[in-house]
Amino acid sequence: MEDDIRKLGKLLMHGSFNVWTVHKDRYKMKDFIRFKPSQRQIYLFERGIVFCKIRMEPSDQGLSPHYSFKKSMKLMTLSIHQLGRGSSRKFEIANRNGLEKYILQAASKEIRDCWFSEISQLLLEQQNNNKGKVTC
């Protein structure tokens, strides 16, 4: 999917998040809390989500951001969940197979709510669009 970003559709939102990666086959859920989060720039498209790493590198104008592709996921393969108490700025996205989970922490509860709402709406729309399709 990373070979042609146009397949993801229109860019809807982007922002900076702390991200914890949880691989269910390697870690117990309680263990992820010990790991330090990664700072990622997240891009939400109509049909996918892209994770990039930000590095500040010297340039003629001082330090400037450079972005490295880390991960892309099709929305139709994802589920999204609110987290429990004490997690007002966090939400979880996961592959439907449950093997990969990402905990995203926004800068504020309002930003988290906006992203959660937008992703939930996109997933609902895609689910409704796929109901009428027959697969072989």
C-alpha angles and dihedrals in degrees: 000000000000091000093076118024091186089076088069092066127221121357107246106173142354134186148144120272141172105238131198116193118212121189104193094204092058107033138039111239092244091057096064092074090072093059121090114242123243120234107236138175107225123203120196116203130179092262105020152017126235128201119205133180117228121218125180110222132178118263138161089279095048121261117359131180121258120192126214120195112240109165143349127195132186111238092226089066095052141087125195130210139182114233126232132262118321091032102092092142098041138082135169132234119189141176109257089242087065095228097110124044131174123198109205121198117197126203091251142010089250092056090047091050092049093050093043091051094047095048092045090052093049091049091049092049092049091047090052091047092051095050092079095048121095118213125204 
